[in-house]
Coordinates of C-alpha atoms and ligand atoms in Angstrom, one line a residue:
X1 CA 54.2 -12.1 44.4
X2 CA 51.5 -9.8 45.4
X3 CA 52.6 -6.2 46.8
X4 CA 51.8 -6.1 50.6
X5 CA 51.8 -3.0 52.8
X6 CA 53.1 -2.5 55.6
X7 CA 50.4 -1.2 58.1
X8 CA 52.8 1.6 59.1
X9 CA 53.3 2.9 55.2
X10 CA 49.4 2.7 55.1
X11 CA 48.8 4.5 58.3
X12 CA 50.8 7.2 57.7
X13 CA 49.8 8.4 53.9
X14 CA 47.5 11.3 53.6
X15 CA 43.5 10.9 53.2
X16 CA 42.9 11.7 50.0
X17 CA 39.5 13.5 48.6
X18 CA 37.5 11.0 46.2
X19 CA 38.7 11.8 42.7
X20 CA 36.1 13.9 40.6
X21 CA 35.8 11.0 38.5
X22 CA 36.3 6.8 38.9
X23 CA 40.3 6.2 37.8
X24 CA 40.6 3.5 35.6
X25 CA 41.1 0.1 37.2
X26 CA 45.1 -0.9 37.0
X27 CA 46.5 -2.0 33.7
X28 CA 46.5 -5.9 33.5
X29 CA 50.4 -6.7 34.5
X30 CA 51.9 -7.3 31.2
X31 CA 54.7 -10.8 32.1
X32 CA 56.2 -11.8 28.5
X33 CA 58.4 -9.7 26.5
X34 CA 56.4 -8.6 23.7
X35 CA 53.7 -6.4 26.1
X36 CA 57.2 -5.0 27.7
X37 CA 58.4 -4.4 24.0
X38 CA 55.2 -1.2 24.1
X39 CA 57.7 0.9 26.5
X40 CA 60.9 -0.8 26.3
X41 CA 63.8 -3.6 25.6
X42 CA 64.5 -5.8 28.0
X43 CA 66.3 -8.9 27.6
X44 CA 68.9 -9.5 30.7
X45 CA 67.4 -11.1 34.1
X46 CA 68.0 -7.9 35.7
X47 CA 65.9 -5.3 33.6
X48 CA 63.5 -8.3 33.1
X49 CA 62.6 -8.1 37.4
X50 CA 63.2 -4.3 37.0
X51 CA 60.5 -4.0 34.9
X52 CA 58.4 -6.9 36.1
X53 CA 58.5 -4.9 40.1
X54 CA 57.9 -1.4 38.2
X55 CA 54.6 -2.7 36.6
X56 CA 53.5 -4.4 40.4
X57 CA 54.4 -1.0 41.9
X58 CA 52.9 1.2 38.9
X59 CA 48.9 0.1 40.4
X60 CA 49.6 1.9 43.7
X61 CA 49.4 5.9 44.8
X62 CA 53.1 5.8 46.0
X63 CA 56.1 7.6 44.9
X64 CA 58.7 5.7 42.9
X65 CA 62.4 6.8 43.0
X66 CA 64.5 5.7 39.9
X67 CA 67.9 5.2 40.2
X68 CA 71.0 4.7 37.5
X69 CA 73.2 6.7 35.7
X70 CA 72.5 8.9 32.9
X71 CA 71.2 7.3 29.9
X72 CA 69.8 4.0 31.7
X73 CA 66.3 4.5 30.7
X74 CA 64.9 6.0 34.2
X75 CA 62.7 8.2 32.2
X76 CA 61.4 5.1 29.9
X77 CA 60.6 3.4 33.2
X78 CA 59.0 7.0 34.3
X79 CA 56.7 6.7 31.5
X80 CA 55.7 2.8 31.4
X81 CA 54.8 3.0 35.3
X82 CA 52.4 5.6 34.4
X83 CA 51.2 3.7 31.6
X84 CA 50.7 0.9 33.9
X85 CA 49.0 3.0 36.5
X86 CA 44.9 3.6 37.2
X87 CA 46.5 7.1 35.9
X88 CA 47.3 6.4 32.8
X89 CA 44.4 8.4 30.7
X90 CA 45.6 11.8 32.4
X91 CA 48.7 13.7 32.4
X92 CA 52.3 12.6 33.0
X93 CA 54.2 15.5 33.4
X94 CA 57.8 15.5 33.2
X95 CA 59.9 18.6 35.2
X96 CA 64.0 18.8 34.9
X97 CA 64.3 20.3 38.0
X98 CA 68.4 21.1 36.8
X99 CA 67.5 22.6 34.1
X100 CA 65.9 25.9 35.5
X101 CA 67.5 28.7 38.2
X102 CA 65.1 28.0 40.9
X103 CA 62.6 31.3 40.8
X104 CA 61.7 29.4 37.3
X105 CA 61.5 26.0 39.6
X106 CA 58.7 27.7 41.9
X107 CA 56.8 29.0 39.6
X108 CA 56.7 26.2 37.1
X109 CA 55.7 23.3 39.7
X110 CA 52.8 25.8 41.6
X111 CA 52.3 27.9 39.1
X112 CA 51.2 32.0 39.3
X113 CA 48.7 34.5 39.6
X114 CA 49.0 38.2 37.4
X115 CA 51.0 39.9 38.6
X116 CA 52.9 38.0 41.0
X117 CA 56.0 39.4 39.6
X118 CA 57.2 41.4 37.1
X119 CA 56.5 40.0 33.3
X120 CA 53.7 37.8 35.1
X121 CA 50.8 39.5 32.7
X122 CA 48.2 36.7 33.2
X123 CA 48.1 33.8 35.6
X124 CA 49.6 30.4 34.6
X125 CA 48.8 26.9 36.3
X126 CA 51.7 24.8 37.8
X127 CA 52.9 21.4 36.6
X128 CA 51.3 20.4 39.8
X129 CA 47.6 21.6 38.7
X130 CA 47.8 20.5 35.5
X131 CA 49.0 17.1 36.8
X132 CA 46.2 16.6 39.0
X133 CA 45.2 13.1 39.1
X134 CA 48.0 12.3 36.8
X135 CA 51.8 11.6 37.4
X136 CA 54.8 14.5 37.9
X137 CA 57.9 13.2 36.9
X138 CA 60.5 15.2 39.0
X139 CA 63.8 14.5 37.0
X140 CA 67.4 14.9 38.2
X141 CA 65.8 15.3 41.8
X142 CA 69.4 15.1 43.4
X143 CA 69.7 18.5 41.7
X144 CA 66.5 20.7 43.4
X145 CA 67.8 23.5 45.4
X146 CA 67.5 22.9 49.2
X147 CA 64.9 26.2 49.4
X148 CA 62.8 24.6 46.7
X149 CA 63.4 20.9 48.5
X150 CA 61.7 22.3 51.2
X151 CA 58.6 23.6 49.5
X152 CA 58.0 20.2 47.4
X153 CA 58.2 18.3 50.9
X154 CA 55.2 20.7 51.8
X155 CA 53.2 19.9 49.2
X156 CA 54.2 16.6 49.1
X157 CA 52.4 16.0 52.8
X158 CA 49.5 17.6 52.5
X159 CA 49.2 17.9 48.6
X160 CA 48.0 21.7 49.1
X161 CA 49.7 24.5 47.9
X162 CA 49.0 28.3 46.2
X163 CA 49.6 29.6 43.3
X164 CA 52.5 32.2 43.5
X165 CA 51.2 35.5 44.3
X166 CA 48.2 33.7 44.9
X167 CA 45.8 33.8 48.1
X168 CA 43.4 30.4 47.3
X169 CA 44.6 27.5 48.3
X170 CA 44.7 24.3 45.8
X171 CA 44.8 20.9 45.9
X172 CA 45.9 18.5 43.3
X173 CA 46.0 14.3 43.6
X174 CA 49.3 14.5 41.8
X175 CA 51.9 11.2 42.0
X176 CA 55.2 11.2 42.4
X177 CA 57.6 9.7 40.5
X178 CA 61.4 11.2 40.5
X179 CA 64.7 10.3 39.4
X180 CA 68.4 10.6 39.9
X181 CA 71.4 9.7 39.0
X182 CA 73.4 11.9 42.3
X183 CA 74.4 9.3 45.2
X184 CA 71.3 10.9 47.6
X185 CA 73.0 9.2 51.2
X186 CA 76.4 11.3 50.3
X187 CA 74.1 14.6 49.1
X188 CA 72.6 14.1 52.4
X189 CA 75.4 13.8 54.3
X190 CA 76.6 16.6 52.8
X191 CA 73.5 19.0 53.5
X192 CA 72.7 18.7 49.9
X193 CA 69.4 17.0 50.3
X194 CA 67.0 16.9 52.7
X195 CA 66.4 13.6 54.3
X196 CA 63.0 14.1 55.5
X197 CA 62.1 14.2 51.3
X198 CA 64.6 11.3 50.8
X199 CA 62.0 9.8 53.0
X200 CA 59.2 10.6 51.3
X201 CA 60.4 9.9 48.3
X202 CA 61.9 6.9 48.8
X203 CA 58.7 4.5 49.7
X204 CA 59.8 2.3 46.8
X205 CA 63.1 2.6 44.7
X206 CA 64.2 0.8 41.8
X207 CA 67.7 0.9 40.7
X208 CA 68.6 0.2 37.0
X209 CA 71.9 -1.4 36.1
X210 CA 74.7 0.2 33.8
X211 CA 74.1 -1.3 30.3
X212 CA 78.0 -2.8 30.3
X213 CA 76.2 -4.9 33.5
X214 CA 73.1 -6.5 31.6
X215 CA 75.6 -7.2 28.5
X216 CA 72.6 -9.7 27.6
X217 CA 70.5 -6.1 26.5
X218 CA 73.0 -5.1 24.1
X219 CA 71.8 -7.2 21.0
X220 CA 68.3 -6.8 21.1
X221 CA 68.9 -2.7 22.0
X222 CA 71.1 -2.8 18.5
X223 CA 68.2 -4.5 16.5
X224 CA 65.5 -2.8 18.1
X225 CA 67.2 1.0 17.8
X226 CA 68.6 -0.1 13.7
X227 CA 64.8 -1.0 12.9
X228 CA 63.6 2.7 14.7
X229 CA 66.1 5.0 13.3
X230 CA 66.8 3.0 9.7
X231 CA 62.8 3.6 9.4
X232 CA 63.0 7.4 10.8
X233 CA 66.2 7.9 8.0
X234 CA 64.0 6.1 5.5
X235 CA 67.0 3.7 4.9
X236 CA 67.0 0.0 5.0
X237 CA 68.2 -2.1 8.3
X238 CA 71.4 -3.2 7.4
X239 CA 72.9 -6.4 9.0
X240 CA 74.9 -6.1 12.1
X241 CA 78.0 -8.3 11.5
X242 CA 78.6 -10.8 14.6
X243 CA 81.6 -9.3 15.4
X244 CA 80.1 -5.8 15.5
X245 CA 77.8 -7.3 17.8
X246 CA 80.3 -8.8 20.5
X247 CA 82.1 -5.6 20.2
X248 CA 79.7 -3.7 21.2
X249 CA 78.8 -6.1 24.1
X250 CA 82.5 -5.8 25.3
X251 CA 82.3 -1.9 25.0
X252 CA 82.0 -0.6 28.7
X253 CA 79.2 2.5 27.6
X254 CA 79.7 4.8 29.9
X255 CA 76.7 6.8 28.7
X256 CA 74.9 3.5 28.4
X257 CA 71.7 3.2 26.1
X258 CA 71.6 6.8 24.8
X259 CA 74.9 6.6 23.6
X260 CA 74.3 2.6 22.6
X261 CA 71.3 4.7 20.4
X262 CA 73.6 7.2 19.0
X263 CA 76.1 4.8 18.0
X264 CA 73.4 3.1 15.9
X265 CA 72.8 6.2 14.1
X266 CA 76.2 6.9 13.0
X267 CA 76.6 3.1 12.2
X268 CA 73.1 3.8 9.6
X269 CA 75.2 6.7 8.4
X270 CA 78.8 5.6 8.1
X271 CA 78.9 1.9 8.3
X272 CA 81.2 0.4 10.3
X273 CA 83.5 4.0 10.4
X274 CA 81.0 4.9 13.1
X275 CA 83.0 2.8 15.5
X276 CA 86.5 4.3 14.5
X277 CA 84.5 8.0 14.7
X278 CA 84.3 6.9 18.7
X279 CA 81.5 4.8 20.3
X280 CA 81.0 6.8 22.9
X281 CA 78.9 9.4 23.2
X282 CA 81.0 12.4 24.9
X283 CA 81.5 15.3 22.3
X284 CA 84.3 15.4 20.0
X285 CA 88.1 16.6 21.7
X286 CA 88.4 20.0 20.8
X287 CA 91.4 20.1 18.2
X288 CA 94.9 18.6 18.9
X289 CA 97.7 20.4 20.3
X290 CA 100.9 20.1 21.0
X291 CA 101.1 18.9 24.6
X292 CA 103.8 20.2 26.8
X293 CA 105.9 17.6 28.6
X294 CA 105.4 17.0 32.2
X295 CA 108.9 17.4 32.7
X296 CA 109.4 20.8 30.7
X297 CA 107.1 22.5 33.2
X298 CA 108.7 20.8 36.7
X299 CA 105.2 19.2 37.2
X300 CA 104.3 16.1 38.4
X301 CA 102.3 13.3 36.4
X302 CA 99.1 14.0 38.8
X303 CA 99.7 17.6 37.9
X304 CA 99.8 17.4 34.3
X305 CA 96.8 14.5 33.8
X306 CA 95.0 17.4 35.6
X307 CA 96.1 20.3 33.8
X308 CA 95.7 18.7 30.1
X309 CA 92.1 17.1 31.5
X310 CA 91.5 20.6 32.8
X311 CA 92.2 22.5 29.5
X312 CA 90.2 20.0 27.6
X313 CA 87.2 20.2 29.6
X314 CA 87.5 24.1 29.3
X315 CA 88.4 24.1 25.4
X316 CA 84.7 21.2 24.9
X317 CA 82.5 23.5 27.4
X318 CA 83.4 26.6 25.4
X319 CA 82.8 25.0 21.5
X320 CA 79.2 23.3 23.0
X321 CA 78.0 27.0 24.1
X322 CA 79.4 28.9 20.9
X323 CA 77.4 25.9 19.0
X324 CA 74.4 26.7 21.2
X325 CA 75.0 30.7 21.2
X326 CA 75.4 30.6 24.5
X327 CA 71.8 28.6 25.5
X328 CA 73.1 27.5 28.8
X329 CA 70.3 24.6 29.4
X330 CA 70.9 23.5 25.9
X331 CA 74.8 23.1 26.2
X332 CA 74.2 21.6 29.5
X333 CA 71.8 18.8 28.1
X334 CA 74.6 18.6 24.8
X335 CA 77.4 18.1 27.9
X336 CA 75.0 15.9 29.4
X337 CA 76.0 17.7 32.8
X338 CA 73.3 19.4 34.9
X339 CA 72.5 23.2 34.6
X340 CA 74.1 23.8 37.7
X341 CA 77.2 21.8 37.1
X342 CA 77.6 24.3 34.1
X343 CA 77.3 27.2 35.6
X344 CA 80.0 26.3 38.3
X345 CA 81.8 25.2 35.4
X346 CA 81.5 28.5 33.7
X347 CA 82.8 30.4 37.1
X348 CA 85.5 27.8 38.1
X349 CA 87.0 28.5 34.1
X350 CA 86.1 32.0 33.9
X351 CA 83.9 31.7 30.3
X352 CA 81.7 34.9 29.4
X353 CA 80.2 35.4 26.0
X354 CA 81.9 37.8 24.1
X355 CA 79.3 39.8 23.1
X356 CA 77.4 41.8 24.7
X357 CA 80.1 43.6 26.4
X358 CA 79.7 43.1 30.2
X359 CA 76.9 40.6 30.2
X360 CA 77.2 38.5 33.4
X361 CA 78.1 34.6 32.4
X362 CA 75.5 33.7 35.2
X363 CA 72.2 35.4 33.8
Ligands
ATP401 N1 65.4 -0.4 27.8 C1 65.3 0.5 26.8 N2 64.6 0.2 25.7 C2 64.6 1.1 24.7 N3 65.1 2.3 24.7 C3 65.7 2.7 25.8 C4 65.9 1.8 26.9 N4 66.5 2.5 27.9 C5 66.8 3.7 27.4 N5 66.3 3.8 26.2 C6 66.5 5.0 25.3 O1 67.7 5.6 25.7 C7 67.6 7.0 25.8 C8 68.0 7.4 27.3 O2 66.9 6.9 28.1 P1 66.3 7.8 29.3 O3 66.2 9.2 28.9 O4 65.1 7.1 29.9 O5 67.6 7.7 30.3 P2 67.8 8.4 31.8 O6 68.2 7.4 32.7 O7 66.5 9.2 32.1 O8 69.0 9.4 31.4 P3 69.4 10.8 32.2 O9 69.8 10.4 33.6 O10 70.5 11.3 31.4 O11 68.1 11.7 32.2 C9 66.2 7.4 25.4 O12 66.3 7.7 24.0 C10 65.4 6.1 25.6 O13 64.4 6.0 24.7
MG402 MG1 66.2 11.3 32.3

């Protein structure tokens, strides 16, 4: 079904300057499985039209917001749209935009001339310059501070912008594509996004199912991540046993295909233990201990779930940033929780390093 336009979308998109150079014409659209198989698996009706939409959309200049929770495989999409795209033979770019305080946000997407600030010895171009005519993958969007959310809407209208510290104006014929796994109507609602960039953002959206929805992905995810990894381990593809296989299809994944992938790579390791070490992919329980009864403490059940939940999620978050000396955006990404969501987590249980002596946990 060919991709029509409403007049009003059309209307109201900015004029862009002729490119420098002719873009290449849009990749041919690629409808049976094994031109899919390039990017990604996809066996269930639902990532099947997913996919089949994302390569209609990926020929025209509009952003494209991905939806789905962690570990669906936004990114993967990310990355075949721009394959798919006129865009394809420059630059896709991809910016966490949790992963960085938001002074590192700034100057990373525009960029900075010497001496903008202090440790700025020599002038560095933004992911938006060094995108231009490519794509800019903005991920965990739902995340961007509301200061920064303003300054991306900016560029995003007029596609203009300076450097920081700088007086020249730029331009760059950047596309959009961002992703998030935040429910954006609530964060609006609750004055955590914008909705004028919602609106921007959201010409086209595509939403990709929790894996324990699109069961039918499971087996050909198994034989497809067995054959990558037995190949990277230089070990031979063992068989999955059927049962293995249904197991796994009635497993509900909550950190869907990444952790689907990781239990594959225990399962090349350990055999069929790998299911008893825990399918899912949520770092180990920090060591057992004796749990006081709800009764001994005159707490309620509701009290106590959330004390013991609380202690445990205090206990993992310390162990992932002694194992990562204290690298907050690589605990984070090991938590599989945003920067931010750290941080608050570090203030609400009161974690500092314990050395140096009087170091701020926030820095
Ligand atoms: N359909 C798929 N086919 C093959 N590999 C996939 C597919 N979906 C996801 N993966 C793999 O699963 C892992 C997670 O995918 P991806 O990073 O795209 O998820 P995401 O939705 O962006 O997650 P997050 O919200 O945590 O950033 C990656 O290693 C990716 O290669
Ligand atoms: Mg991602």
């Amino acid at each position: 079904m060919p991709l029509s336009m409403p007049q009003t979308f059309s209307s109201r998109l900015p004029l862009l300057p002729p490119p420098t150079r002719a873009l290449p014409s849009p990749a041919a659209p690629l409808n049976h499985r094994l031109g899919l198989k390039r990017w990604m698996v996809a066996e269930s009706p639902a990532m099947l039209a997913i996919a089949a939409r994302a390569q209609q959309l990926a020929g025209y200049n509009l952003p494209v917001l991905l939806l789905g929770e962690s570990g669906v495989g936004k990114e993967v999409l990310a990355r075949m749209i721009h394959d798919c795209s006129p865009r394809r033979d420059y630059r896709f770019q991809k910016l966490n935009c949790a992963a960085l305080p938001e002074e590192l946000l700034e100057s990373e997407l525009f960029g900075y001339e010497a001496g903008a600030f202090t440790g700025a010895s020599r002038a560095k171009p933004g992911h938006f310059e060094i995108c231009d005519k490519g794509t800019l993958f903005l991920d965990e969007i739902g995340e961007l501070p509301v200061t920064m959310q303003a300054k991306l809407l900016h560029v995003l209208q007029d596609h203009r912008f300076n450097r920081l510290g700088g007086r020249q104006e730029m331009f760059a014929d950047v596309r959009i594509l961002a992703a998030t796994n935040v429910n954006l109507p609530l964060a609006m609602a609750e004055r955590r996004f914008r909705e004028d960039l919602f609106f921007r953002l959201n010409v086209f959206s595509l939403h990709l199912p929790p894996l324990r929805e699109r069961t039918d992905d499971i087996p050909a995810l198994l034989d497809y991540f067995l054959e990558r990894h037995a190949e990277e381990l230089g070990c031979e593809a063992p068989p999955l046993p059927p049962a293995l296989v249904e197991r796994c299809r009635r497993h509900p994944w909550p950190g869907n295909v990444r952790e689907l992938e990781n239990f594959v790579k225990r399962y090349l390791v350990f055999g069929e233990q790998a299911w008893l070490d825990g399918a899912g992919d949520a770092p180990a329980p920090p060591p057992a201990r004796p749990a006081r009864a709800a009764s001994q403490l005159g707490e309620g059940l509701k009290e106590m779930v959330h004390r013991v939940t609380s202690d445990i999620e205090r206990e993992t978050i310390a162990r992932v940033l002694d194992d990562s000396h204290w690298n907050r955006t690589l605990a984070a990404r090991a938590l599989n929780i945003s920067y931010r969501a750290l941080v608050n987590k570090l203030r609400l249980y009161q974690l500092y390093p314990t050395a140096p002596a009087g170091r701020s946990p926030l820095n």
